[in-house]
C-alpha cells in the first residue's frame, strides 16, 4: 500500500465529490489497482450513468456541466497533493489516460456554457478550464504550501501533455518565462531550500524533462531559441548553488541532459 496522505479539502463536500475522492484514494493507495477498472467506476458516477441506488432519494441528478466541474476539481486537488516526482503522479496520469480511452454509455455531452458537444470521455471535457481555475487559486509563491502545489500541478500537467491526454503546453511556456524573470535570482537564491527560485527551477525542469521535445519541435507553441538557451544557462548557474536541495539539483541535471540531447541552443 502507498504511504501517500491525501485529503478531501472541503468542510461540507457534495456526496459525489466524496465518491470521486474515495475511488481515487483507493486506486492511488493500491499499486495493483487497474486504471481501466477505476476509470469505469468513475464513469458510473456520471449523472446519466449513475445507478439509482447511488442517487439520494428525492435529489435530482445534476447537470452534466456541474458534475464535470466538480469531478475535475477533485482530480486536480488530489494531483496538487501528490509530490511532483512521486510514482502516484504517474499512476494518476495513467488513470486519466484510461478514462480518455473509455467507451462510456453516454457517448457525448452538451455543455450549454460552451455551446458545444463533447465526446465523453474522449475529449476529457472541462479538464482544461478547471485546471486553469485551480492554478489561478495559487495567487502567490511566497507560501510554502502553495509552492508545493504549484510544483505538483505543473508536473501533473506536463505528464498529461506528454501523453497527449490534454494539451496544457501553455503552462510550460509560462513556467520557463517565470524562471527567466530578471529579478528572480537576486535575493532569493541564497534562501533556504523551498524558496521561490527553487520552486520555479523545479517546475521548469519538470516541463523540460517531460515535454522538451514538444517545446522545441513546433514554432507556434514552443519557446524561442533565445529563451531555451537562457533556460539552459539558468539551470547551469543554479544547479551548484548551496541553497538548492539535492533533489532539485538532480532534477535540474536530468533536464539539462534532455536539453543537451535535443541539441538546440
Coordinates of C-alpha atoms in Angstrom, one line a residue:
X1 CA 0.0 0.0 0.0
X2 CA 1.1 3.6 -0.7
X3 CA 2.1 5.8 2.2
X4 CA 0.6 8.8 0.3
X5 CA -1.6 11.0 2.5
X6 CA -4.5 12.7 0.7
X7 CA -7.4 14.7 2.0
X8 CA -10.7 15.9 0.5
X9 CA -10.3 19.5 1.4
X10 CA -13.9 20.6 1.9
X11 CA -15.7 21.0 5.1
X12 CA -19.0 20.2 3.5
X13 CA -18.4 18.1 0.4
X14 CA -21.0 17.1 -2.1
X15 CA -21.8 13.4 -1.9
X16 CA -20.5 12.9 -5.5
X17 CA -17.2 14.6 -4.6
X18 CA -16.8 12.1 -1.7
X19 CA -17.4 9.2 -4.0
X20 CA -14.9 10.5 -6.6
X21 CA -12.3 11.1 -3.9
X22 CA -12.8 7.6 -2.4
X23 CA -12.3 6.0 -5.8
X24 CA -9.1 8.0 -6.4
X25 CA -7.8 7.3 -2.9
X26 CA -8.4 3.6 -3.2
X27 CA -6.7 3.5 -6.6
X28 CA -3.7 5.6 -5.6
X29 CA -3.1 3.7 -2.4
X30 CA -3.2 0.3 -4.1
X31 CA -0.4 -0.2 -6.7
X32 CA -2.2 -3.3 -8.1
X33 CA -5.4 -1.4 -8.8
X34 CA -6.1 -1.3 -12.6
X35 CA -6.5 2.1 -14.3
X36 CA -9.2 0.7 -16.6
X37 CA -11.4 -0.7 -13.8
X38 CA -11.0 2.6 -11.8
X39 CA -12.0 4.6 -14.9
X40 CA -15.1 2.5 -15.3
X41 CA -16.0 3.2 -11.6
X42 CA -15.6 6.9 -12.2
X43 CA -17.7 6.8 -15.4
X44 CA -20.6 5.2 -13.4
X45 CA -20.8 8.4 -11.3
X46 CA -21.7 10.5 -14.4
X47 CA -25.3 11.6 -13.9
X48 CA -26.8 9.7 -16.9
X49 CA -24.8 6.5 -16.0
X50 CA -25.3 6.6 -12.2
X51 CA -27.3 3.6 -10.8
X52 CA -30.5 4.6 -8.9
X53 CA -29.1 3.1 -5.7
X54 CA -26.3 5.6 -5.8
X55 CA -28.6 8.6 -6.2
X56 CA -30.0 10.0 -2.9
X57 CA -33.8 9.8 -2.8
X58 CA -35.6 13.0 -3.7
X59 CA -32.4 14.6 -5.1
X60 CA -32.4 15.4 -8.8
X61 CA -29.5 14.4 -10.9
X62 CA -27.2 17.3 -11.6
X63 CA -26.4 19.0 -14.9
X64 CA -23.5 17.3 -16.7
X65 CA -21.5 20.5 -16.7
X66 CA -21.9 20.8 -12.9
X67 CA -20.7 17.2 -12.5
X68 CA -17.7 17.7 -14.7
X69 CA -16.7 20.9 -13.0
X70 CA -16.8 19.2 -9.5
X71 CA -15.2 16.0 -10.9
X72 CA -12.1 17.7 -12.3
X73 CA -11.9 19.9 -9.2
X74 CA -11.5 16.8 -7.1
X75 CA -9.0 15.2 -9.5
X76 CA -6.8 18.4 -9.7
X77 CA -7.0 18.9 -6.0
X78 CA -5.6 15.3 -5.5
X79 CA -2.9 16.0 -8.1
X80 CA -1.7 19.1 -6.2
X81 CA -1.3 17.0 -3.1
X82 CA 1.0 14.4 -4.8
X83 CA 4.7 15.2 -4.6
X84 CA 5.8 16.0 -8.1
X85 CA 8.2 13.1 -8.5
X86 CA 6.2 10.5 -6.6
X87 CA 5.1 7.4 -8.5
X88 CA 1.5 8.2 -7.8
X89 CA 1.8 11.2 -10.2
X90 CA 2.3 8.7 -13.0
X91 CA -0.5 6.5 -11.6
X92 CA -3.0 9.4 -11.7
X93 CA -2.0 10.3 -15.2
X94 CA -2.4 6.6 -16.3
X95 CA -5.9 6.7 -14.9
X96 CA -6.8 9.8 -16.8
X97 CA -5.4 8.2 -20.0
X98 CA -7.6 5.2 -19.3
X99 CA -10.6 7.4 -18.8
X100 CA -9.9 9.2 -22.1
X101 CA -9.9 5.9 -23.9
X102 CA -13.1 4.6 -22.1
X103 CA -16.2 3.9 -24.1
X104 CA -18.9 5.4 -21.9
X105 CA -22.6 4.5 -22.0
X106 CA -23.1 8.2 -22.5
X107 CA -21.3 9.0 -25.8
X108 CA -21.4 12.7 -25.8
X109 CA -22.4 15.6 -23.6
X110 CA -23.7 19.1 -24.5
X111 CA -22.2 21.9 -22.3
X112 CA -24.5 24.9 -22.5
X113 CA -21.9 27.3 -21.2
X114 CA -19.6 26.4 -24.1
X115 CA -22.4 25.9 -26.7
X116 CA -20.6 22.8 -27.8
X117 CA -21.0 19.0 -27.8
X118 CA -18.0 17.0 -26.4
X119 CA -17.2 13.3 -26.5
X120 CA -17.4 11.6 -23.2
X121 CA -14.6 10.8 -22.2
X122 CA -12.5 11.2 -25.3
X123 CA -12.4 15.0 -25.1
X124 CA -12.0 14.9 -21.3
X125 CA -14.5 17.8 -21.2
X126 CA -13.8 20.6 -18.7
X127 CA -10.3 19.3 -17.8
X128 CA -8.6 22.4 -19.2
X129 CA -10.8 25.1 -17.8
X130 CA -10.9 23.5 -14.4
X131 CA -7.1 23.1 -14.3
X132 CA -6.6 26.8 -15.2
X133 CA -9.1 27.7 -12.5
X134 CA -7.1 25.6 -10.0
X135 CA -3.9 27.3 -11.0
X136 CA -5.4 30.8 -10.6
X137 CA -6.2 29.9 -7.0
X138 CA -2.5 29.9 -6.3
X139 CA -2.0 33.6 -6.1
X140 CA 1.5 33.7 -4.6
X141 CA 4.5 31.5 -4.3
X142 CA 5.5 33.1 -1.0
X143 CA 3.7 30.4 0.9
X144 CA 5.5 27.0 1.2
X145 CA 2.3 25.0 0.6
X146 CA 1.4 27.0 -2.5
X147 CA 4.9 26.4 -3.9
X148 CA 4.4 22.7 -3.3
X149 CA 1.0 22.7 -5.0
X150 CA 2.4 24.7 -8.0
X151 CA 5.2 22.2 -8.5
X152 CA 2.9 19.2 -8.2
X153 CA 0.2 20.7 -10.5
X154 CA 2.8 21.5 -13.2
X155 CA 4.4 18.1 -13.0
X156 CA 0.9 16.6 -13.4
X157 CA 0.1 18.9 -16.4
X158 CA 3.5 18.0 -18.0
X159 CA 2.7 14.3 -17.8
X160 CA -0.8 14.8 -19.2
X161 CA 0.7 16.9 -22.1
X162 CA 3.5 14.4 -22.7
X163 CA 0.9 11.5 -23.0
X164 CA -1.4 13.5 -25.3
X165 CA -4.3 13.2 -22.8
X166 CA -4.5 17.0 -22.5
X167 CA -2.8 20.0 -24.1
X168 CA -1.5 22.2 -21.3
X169 CA 1.7 23.3 -23.0
X170 CA 0.8 27.0 -22.3
X171 CA 1.9 26.3 -18.7
X172 CA 5.3 25.2 -19.9
X173 CA 5.8 28.5 -21.6
X174 CA 4.6 30.3 -18.5
X175 CA 6.9 28.3 -16.3
X176 CA 10.0 28.9 -18.3
X177 CA 9.3 32.6 -18.8
X178 CA 8.8 32.8 -15.0
X179 CA 12.2 31.3 -14.4
X180 CA 13.8 33.9 -16.7
X181 CA 12.5 36.9 -14.9
X182 CA 15.3 39.4 -14.4
X183 CA 14.9 39.9 -10.7
X184 CA 14.2 36.3 -9.7
X185 CA 17.8 35.2 -8.9
X186 CA 18.7 38.3 -6.9
X187 CA 17.9 38.0 -3.2
X188 CA 16.2 34.6 -3.5
X189 CA 18.9 32.2 -4.5
X190 CA 20.6 32.3 -1.1
X191 CA 17.4 31.5 0.8
X192 CA 16.6 28.1 2.3
X193 CA 15.5 25.2 0.1
X194 CA 11.9 25.8 -0.8
X195 CA 12.4 29.3 -2.0
X196 CA 10.6 30.9 -4.9
X197 CA 13.6 30.4 -7.1
X198 CA 13.8 26.7 -6.2
X199 CA 10.1 26.3 -7.0
X200 CA 10.5 28.0 -10.4
X201 CA 13.6 25.9 -11.2
X202 CA 11.8 22.6 -10.3
X203 CA 8.7 23.5 -12.3
X204 CA 10.7 24.4 -15.4
X205 CA 12.8 21.3 -15.1
X206 CA 9.7 19.1 -15.0
X207 CA 8.4 20.6 -18.2
X208 CA 11.7 20.1 -19.9
X209 CA 12.0 16.5 -18.7
X210 CA 8.6 15.5 -19.8
X211 CA 7.9 17.8 -22.8
X212 CA 11.3 19.0 -24.0
X213 CA 10.8 17.6 -27.5
X214 CA 7.5 19.3 -27.9
X215 CA 8.8 22.6 -26.6
X216 CA 11.4 22.8 -29.4
X217 CA 9.6 21.0 -32.2
X218 CA 6.8 23.4 -33.1
X219 CA 7.5 27.1 -33.6
X220 CA 4.0 28.3 -32.8
X221 CA 3.6 26.6 -29.4
X222 CA 7.3 26.1 -28.4
X223 CA 9.7 28.5 -26.9
X224 CA 12.1 30.8 -28.7
X225 CA 15.7 29.5 -29.2
X226 CA 17.0 32.5 -27.1
X227 CA 14.8 31.6 -24.2
X228 CA 15.7 28.0 -24.5
X229 CA 19.4 29.0 -24.3
X230 CA 18.7 31.3 -21.3
X231 CA 16.9 28.4 -19.6
X232 CA 19.9 26.1 -20.0
X233 CA 22.2 28.8 -18.6
X234 CA 19.9 29.4 -15.6
X235 CA 19.8 25.6 -14.9
X236 CA 23.6 25.5 -15.1
X237 CA 24.0 28.5 -12.8
X238 CA 21.7 27.3 -10.1
X239 CA 22.5 23.6 -10.1
X240 CA 25.6 24.1 -7.9
X241 CA 24.0 26.7 -5.6
X242 CA 24.1 25.5 -1.9
X243 CA 20.5 26.8 -1.5
X244 CA 19.2 24.2 -3.9
X245 CA 18.2 20.9 -2.4
X246 CA 19.9 17.7 -3.6
X247 CA 16.6 16.6 -5.1
X248 CA 16.1 19.7 -7.1
X249 CA 19.7 19.6 -8.3
X250 CA 19.1 16.0 -9.5
X251 CA 16.0 17.1 -11.5
X252 CA 17.9 20.1 -13.0
X253 CA 20.7 17.8 -14.1
X254 CA 18.2 15.5 -15.8
X255 CA 16.6 18.5 -17.5
X256 CA 20.0 19.6 -18.7
X257 CA 20.6 16.2 -20.2
X258 CA 17.3 16.4 -22.1
X259 CA 18.3 19.8 -23.4
X260 CA 21.7 18.6 -24.5
X261 CA 20.2 15.6 -26.2
X262 CA 17.9 17.8 -28.2
X263 CA 21.0 19.8 -29.4
X264 CA 19.3 23.1 -29.6
X265 CA 20.8 26.4 -28.5

